[in-house]
Short mmCIF file of N, CA and C in Angstrom, two decimals:
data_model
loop_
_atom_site.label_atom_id
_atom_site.label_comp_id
_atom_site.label_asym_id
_atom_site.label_seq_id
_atom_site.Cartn_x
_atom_site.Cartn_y
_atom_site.Cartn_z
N UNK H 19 52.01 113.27 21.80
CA UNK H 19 51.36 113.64 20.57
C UNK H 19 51.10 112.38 19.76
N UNK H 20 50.24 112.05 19.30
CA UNK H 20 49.65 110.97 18.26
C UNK H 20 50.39 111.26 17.12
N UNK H 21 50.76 110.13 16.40
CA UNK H 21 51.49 110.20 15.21
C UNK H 21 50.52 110.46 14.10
N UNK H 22 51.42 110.48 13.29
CA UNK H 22 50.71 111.05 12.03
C UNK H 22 49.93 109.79 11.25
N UNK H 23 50.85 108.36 10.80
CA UNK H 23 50.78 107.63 9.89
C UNK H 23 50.10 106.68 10.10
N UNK H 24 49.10 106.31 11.45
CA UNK H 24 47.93 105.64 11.77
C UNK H 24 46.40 106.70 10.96
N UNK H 25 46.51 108.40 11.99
CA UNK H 25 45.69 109.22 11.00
C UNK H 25 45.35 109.10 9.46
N UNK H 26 46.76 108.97 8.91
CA UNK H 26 46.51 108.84 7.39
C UNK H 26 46.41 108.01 6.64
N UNK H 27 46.75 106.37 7.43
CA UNK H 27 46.22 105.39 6.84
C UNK H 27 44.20 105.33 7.09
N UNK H 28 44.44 105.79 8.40
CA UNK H 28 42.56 105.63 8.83
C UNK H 28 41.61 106.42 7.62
N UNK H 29 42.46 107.98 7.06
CA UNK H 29 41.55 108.65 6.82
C UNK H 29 41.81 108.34 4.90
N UNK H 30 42.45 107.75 4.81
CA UNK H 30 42.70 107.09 3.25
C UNK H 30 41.68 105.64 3.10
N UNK H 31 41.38 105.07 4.28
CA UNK H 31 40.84 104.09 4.46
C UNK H 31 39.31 105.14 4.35
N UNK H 32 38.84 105.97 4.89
CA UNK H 32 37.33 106.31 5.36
C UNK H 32 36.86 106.84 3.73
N UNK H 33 37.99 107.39 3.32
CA UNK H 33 38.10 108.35 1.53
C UNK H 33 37.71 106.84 0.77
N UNK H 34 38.29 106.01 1.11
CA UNK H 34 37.56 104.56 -0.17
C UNK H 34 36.60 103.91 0.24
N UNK H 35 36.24 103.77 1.79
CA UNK H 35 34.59 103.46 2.09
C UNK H 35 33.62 104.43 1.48
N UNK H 36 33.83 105.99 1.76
CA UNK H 36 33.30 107.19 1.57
C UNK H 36 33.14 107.06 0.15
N UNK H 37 33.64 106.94 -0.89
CA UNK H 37 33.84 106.86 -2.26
C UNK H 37 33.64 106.06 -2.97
N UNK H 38 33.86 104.87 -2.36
CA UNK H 38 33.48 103.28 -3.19
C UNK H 38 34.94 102.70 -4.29
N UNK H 39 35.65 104.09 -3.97
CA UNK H 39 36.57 103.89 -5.25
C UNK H 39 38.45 104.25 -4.25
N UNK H 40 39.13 103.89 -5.52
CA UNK H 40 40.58 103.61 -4.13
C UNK H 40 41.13 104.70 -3.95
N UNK H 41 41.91 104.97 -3.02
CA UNK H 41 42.56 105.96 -2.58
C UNK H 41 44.20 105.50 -2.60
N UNK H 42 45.32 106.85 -3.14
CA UNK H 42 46.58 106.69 -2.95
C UNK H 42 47.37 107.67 -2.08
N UNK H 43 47.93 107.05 -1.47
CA UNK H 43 48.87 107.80 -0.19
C UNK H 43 49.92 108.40 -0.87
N UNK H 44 49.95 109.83 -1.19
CA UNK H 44 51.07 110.19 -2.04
C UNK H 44 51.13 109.83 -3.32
N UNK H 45 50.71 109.07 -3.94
CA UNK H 45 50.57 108.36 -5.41
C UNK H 45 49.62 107.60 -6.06
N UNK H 46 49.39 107.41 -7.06
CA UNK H 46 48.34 106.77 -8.04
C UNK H 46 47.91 105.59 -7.44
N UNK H 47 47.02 105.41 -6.77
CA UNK H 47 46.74 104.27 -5.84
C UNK H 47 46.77 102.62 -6.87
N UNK H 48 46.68 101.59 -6.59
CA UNK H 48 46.89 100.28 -6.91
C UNK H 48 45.77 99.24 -6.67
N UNK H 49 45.74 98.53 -7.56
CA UNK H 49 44.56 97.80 -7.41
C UNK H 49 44.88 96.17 -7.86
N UNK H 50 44.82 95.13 -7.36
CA UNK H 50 45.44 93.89 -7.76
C UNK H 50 44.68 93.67 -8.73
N UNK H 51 45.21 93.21 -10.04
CA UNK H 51 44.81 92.59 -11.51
C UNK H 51 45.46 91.27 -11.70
N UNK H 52 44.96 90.60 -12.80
CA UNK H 52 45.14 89.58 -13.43
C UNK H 52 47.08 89.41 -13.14
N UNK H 53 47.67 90.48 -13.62
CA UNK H 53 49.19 90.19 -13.40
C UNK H 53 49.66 90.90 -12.62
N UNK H 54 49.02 91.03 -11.17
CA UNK H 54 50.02 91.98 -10.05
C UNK H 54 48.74 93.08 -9.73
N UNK H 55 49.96 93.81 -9.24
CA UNK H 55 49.31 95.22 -8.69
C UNK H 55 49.48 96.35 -9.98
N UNK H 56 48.17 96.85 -9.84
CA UNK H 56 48.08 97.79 -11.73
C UNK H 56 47.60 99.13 -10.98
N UNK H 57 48.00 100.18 -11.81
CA UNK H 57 47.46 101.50 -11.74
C UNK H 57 46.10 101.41 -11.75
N UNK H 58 45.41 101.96 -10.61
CA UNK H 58 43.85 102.26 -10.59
C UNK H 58 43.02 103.01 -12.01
N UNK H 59 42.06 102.54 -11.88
CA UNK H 59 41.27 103.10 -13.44
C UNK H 59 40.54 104.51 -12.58
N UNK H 60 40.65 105.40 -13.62
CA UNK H 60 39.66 106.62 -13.15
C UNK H 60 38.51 106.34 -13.01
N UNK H 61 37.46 106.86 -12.10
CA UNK H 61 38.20 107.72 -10.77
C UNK H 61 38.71 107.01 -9.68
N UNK H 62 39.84 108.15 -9.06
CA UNK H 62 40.56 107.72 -7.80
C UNK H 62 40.54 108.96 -6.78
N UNK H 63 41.06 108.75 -5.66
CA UNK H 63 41.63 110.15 -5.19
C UNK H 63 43.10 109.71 -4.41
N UNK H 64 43.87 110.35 -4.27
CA UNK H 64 45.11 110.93 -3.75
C UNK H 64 45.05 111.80 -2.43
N UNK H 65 45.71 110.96 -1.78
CA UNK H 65 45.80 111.56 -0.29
C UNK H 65 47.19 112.40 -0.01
N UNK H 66 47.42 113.19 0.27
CA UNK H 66 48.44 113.57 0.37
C UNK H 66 48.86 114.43 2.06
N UNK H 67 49.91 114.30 2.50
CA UNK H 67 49.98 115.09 3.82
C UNK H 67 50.35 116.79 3.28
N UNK H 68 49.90 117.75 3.92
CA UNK H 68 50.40 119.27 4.25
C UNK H 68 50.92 119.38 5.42
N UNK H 69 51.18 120.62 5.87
CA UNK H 69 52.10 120.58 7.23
C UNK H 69 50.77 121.01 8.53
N UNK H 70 51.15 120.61 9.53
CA UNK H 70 50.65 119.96 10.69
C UNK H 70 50.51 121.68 11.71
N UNK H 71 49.62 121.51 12.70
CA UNK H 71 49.17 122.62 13.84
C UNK H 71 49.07 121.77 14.95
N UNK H 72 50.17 122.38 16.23
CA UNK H 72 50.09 121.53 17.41
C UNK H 72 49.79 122.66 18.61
N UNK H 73 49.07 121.88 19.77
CA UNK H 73 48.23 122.83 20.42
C UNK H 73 48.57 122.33 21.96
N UNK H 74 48.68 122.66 22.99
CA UNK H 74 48.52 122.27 23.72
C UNK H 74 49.76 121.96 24.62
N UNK H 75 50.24 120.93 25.55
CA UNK H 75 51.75 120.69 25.89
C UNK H 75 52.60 120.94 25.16
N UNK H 76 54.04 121.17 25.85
CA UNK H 76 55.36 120.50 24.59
C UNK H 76 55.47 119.86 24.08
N UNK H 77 55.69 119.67 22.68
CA UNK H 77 55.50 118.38 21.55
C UNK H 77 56.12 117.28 22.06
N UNK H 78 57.17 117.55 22.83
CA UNK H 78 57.44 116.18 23.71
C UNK H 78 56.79 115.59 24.91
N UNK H 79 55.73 116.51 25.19
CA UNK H 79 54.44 115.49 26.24
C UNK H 79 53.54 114.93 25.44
N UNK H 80 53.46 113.63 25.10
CA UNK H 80 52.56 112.75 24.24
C UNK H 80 51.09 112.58 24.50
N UNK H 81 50.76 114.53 25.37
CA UNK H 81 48.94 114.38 25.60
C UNK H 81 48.88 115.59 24.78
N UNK H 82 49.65 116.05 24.00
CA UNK H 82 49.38 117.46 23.19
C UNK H 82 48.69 117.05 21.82
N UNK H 83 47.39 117.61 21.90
CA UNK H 83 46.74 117.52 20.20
C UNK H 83 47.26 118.15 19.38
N UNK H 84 46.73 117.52 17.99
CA UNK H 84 47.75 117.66 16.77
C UNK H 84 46.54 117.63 15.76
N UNK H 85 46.83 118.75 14.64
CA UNK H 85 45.94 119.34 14.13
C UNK H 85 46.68 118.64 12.67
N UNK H 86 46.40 117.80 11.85
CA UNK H 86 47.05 117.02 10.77
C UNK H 86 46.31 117.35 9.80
N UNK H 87 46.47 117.98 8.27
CA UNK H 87 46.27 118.79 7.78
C UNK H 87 46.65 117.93 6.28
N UNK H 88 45.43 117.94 5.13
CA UNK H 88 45.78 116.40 4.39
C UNK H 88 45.16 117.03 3.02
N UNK H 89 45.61 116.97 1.64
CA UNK H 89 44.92 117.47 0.27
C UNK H 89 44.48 115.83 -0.12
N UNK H 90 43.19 116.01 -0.50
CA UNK H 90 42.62 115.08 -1.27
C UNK H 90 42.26 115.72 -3.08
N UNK H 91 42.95 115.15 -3.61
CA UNK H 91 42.62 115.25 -4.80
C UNK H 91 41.66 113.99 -5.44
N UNK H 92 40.77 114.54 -6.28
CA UNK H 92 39.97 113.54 -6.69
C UNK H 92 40.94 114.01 -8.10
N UNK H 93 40.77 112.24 -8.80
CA UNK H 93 41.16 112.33 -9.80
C UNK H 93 40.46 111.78 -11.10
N UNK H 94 39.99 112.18 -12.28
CA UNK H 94 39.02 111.74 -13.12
C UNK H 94 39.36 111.82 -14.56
N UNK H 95 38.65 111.17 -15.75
CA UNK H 95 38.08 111.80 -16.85
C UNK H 95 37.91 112.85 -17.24
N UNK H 96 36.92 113.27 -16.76
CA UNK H 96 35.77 114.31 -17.18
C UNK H 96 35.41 115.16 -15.76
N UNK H 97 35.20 116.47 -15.88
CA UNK H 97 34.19 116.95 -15.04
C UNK H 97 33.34 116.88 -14.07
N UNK H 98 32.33 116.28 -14.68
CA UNK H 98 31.31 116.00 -13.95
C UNK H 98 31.48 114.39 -12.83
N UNK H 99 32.96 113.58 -13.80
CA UNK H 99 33.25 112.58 -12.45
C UNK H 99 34.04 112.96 -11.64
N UNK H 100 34.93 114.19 -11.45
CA UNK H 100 35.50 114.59 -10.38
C UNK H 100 34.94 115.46 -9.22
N UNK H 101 33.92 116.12 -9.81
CA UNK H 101 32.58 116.50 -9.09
C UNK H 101 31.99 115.60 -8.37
N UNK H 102 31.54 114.58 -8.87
CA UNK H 102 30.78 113.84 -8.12
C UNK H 102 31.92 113.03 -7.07
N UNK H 103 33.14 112.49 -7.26
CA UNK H 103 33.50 112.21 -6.46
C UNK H 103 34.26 113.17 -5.64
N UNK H 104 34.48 114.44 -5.32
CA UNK H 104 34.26 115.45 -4.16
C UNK H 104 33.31 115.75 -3.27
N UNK H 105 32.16 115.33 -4.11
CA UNK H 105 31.04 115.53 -3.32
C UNK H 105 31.32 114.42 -2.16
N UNK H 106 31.50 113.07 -2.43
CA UNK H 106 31.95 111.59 -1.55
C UNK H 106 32.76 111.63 -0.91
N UNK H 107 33.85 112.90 -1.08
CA UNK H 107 34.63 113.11 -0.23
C UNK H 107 34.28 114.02 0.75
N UNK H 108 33.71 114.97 0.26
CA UNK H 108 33.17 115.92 0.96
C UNK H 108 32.51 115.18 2.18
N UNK H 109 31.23 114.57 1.82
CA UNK H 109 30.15 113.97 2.46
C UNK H 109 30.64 112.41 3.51
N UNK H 110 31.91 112.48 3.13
CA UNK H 110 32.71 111.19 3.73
C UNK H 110 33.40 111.84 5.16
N UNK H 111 33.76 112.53 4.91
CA UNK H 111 34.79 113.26 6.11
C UNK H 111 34.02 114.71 6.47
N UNK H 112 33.61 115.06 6.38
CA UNK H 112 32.65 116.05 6.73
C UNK H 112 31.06 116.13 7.28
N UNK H 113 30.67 114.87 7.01
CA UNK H 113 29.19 114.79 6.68
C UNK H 113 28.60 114.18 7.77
N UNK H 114 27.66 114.92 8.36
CA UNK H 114 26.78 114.37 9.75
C UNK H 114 25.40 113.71 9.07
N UNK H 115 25.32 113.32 10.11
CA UNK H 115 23.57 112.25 10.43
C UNK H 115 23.48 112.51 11.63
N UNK H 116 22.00 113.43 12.24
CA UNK H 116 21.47 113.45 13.29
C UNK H 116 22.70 113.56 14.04
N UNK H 117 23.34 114.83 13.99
CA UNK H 117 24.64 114.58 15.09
C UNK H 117 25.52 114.11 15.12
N UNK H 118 25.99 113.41 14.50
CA UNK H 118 27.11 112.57 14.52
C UNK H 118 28.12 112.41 13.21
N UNK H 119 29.15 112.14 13.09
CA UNK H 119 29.89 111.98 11.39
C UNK H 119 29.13 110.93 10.89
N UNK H 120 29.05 111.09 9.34
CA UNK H 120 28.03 109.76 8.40
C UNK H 120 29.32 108.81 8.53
N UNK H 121 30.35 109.04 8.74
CA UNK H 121 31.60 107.73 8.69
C UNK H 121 32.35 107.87 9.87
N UNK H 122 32.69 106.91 10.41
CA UNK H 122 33.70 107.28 11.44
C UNK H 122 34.64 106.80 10.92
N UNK H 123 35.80 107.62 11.35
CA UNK H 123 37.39 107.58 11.40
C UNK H 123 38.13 106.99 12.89
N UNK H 124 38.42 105.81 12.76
CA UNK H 124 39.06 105.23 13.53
C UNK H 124 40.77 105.38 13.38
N UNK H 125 41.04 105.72 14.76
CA UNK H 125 42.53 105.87 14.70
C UNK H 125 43.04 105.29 15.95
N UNK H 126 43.76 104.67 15.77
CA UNK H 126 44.41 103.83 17.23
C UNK H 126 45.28 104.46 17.94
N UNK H 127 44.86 104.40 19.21
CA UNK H 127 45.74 105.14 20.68
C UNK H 127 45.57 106.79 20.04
N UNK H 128 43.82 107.10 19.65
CA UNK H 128 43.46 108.73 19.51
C UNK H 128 42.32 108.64 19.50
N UNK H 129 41.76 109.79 19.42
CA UNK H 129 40.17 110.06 19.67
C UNK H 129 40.12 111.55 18.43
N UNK H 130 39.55 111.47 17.61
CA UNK H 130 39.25 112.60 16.92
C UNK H 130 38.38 113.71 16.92
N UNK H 131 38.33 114.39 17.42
CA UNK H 131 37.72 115.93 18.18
C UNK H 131 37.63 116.54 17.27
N UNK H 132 38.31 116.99 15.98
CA UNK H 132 37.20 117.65 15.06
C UNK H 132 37.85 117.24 13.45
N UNK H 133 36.77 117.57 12.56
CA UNK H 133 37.35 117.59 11.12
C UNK H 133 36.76 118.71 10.76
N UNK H 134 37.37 119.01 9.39
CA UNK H 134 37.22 120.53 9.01
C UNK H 134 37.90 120.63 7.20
N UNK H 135 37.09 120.92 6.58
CA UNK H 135 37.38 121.18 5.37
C UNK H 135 37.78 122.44 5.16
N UNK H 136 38.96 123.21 4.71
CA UNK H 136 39.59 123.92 5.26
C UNK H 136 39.47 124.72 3.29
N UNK H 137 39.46 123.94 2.20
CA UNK H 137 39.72 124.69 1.14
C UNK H 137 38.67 122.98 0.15
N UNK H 138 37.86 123.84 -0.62
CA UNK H 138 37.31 122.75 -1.82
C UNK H 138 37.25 124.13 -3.04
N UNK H 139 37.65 122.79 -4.02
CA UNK H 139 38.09 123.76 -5.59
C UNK H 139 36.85 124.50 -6.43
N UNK H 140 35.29 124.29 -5.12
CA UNK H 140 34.79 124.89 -5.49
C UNK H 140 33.87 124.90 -7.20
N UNK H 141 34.01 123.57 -7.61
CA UNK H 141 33.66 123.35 -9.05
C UNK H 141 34.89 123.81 -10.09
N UNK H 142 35.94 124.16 -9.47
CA UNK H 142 36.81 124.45 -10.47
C UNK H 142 37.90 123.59 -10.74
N UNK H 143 37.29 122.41 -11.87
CA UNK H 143 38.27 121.19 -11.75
C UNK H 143 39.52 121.54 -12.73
N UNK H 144 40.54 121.38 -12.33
CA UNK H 144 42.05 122.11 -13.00
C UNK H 144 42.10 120.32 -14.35
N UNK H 145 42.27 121.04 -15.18
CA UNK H 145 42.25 120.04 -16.66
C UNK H 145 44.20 119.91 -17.06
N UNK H 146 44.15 118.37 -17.54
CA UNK H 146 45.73 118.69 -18.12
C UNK H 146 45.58 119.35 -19.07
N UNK H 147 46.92 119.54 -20.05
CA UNK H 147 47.35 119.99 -21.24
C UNK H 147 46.65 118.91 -22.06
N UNK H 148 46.73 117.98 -21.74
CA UNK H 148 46.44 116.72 -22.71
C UNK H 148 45.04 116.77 -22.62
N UNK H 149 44.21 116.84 -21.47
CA UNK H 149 42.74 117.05 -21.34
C UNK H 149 42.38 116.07 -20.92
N UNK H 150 42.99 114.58 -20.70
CA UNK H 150 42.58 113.77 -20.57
C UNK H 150 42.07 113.26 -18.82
N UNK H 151 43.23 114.30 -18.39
CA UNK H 151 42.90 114.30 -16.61
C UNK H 151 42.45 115.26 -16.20
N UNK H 152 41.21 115.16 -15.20
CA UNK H 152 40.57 116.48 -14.85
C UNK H 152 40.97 116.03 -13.33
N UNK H 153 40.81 117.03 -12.03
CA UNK H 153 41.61 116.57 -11.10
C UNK H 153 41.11 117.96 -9.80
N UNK H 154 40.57 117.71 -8.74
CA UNK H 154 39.57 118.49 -8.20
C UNK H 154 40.10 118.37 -6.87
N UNK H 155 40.73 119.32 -6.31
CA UNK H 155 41.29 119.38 -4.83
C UNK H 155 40.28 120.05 -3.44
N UNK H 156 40.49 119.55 -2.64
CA UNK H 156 40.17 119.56 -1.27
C UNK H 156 40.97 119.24 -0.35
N UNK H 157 40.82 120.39 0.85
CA UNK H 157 42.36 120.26 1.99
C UNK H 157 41.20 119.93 3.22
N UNK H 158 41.64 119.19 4.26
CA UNK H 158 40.73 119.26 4.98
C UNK H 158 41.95 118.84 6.29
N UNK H 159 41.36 119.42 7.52
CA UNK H 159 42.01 118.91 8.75
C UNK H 159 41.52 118.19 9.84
N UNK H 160 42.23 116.73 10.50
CA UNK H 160 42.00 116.54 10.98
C UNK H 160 42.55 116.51 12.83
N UNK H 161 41.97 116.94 13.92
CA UNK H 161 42.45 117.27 14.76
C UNK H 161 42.30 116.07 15.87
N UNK H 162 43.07 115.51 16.27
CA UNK H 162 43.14 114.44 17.48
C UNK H 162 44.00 114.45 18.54
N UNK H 163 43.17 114.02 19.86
CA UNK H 163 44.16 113.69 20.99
C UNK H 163 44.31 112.85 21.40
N UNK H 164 45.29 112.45 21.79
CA UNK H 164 45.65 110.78 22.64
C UNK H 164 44.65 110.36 23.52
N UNK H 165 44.06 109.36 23.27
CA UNK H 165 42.73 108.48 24.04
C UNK H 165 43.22 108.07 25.17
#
């Protein structure tokens, strides 16, 4: 079975080509400034793992595909910038040209056989108490087998 933590560096990597803007693995992603590494300015998105679907051999034969299963939250201002950057996510990991994905996802010692957006918030961006963070989820899965 292909591990998980090549997948989710690749597909955190394709979310900030896809986006133009950074992505955090579990947390508020980072960006080097004048004094160090600083909290990213809105917008960002947040990668996060969900739990996993395995198919095929016993999880201990390392040719069984693995169905890895990931929430992207876009995170924003306002509305209309967490919208637009779902759409980049959307169109990043989902999105064909003439056949093919508009980005490829490279993952080492795997081959990726399908992606699949599994849940988008649908325009319904969840607002804090404070109002100041608007914040727009999408689950999507990705399925790979050992190359």
């Amino acid at each position: 079975m292909t591990a998980r933590l090549p997948i989710t560096r690749a597909l955190a990597a394709l979310l900030e080509q896809a986006t133009g803007r950074p992505c955090g693995i579990g947390e508020l992603p980072r960006v080097q400034g004048k004094s160090g590494w600083e909290p990213a300015p809105a917008p960002y998105t947040i990668l996060d793992s969900l739990p996993a679907e395995f198919g095929g051999p016993p999880l201990w034969d390392w040719h069984a595909d693995a169905a890895w299963s990931y929430q992207v939250t876009s995170v924003g201002e306002r509305a209309d910038q967490v919208e637009w950057l779902a759409d980049r996510v959307r169109a990043g990991v989902v999105g064909r040209t003439d056949g093919h994905w508009s980005h490829d996802l490279h993952v080492p010692e795997a081959r990726v056989i399908d992606r699949e957006l599994t849940y988008d918030a649908g325009g319904e961006p969840a607002v804090s108490a404070a109002g100041a963070i608007v914040s727009y989820v999408q689950r999507v899965t990705i399925t790979v087998t050992p190359a």
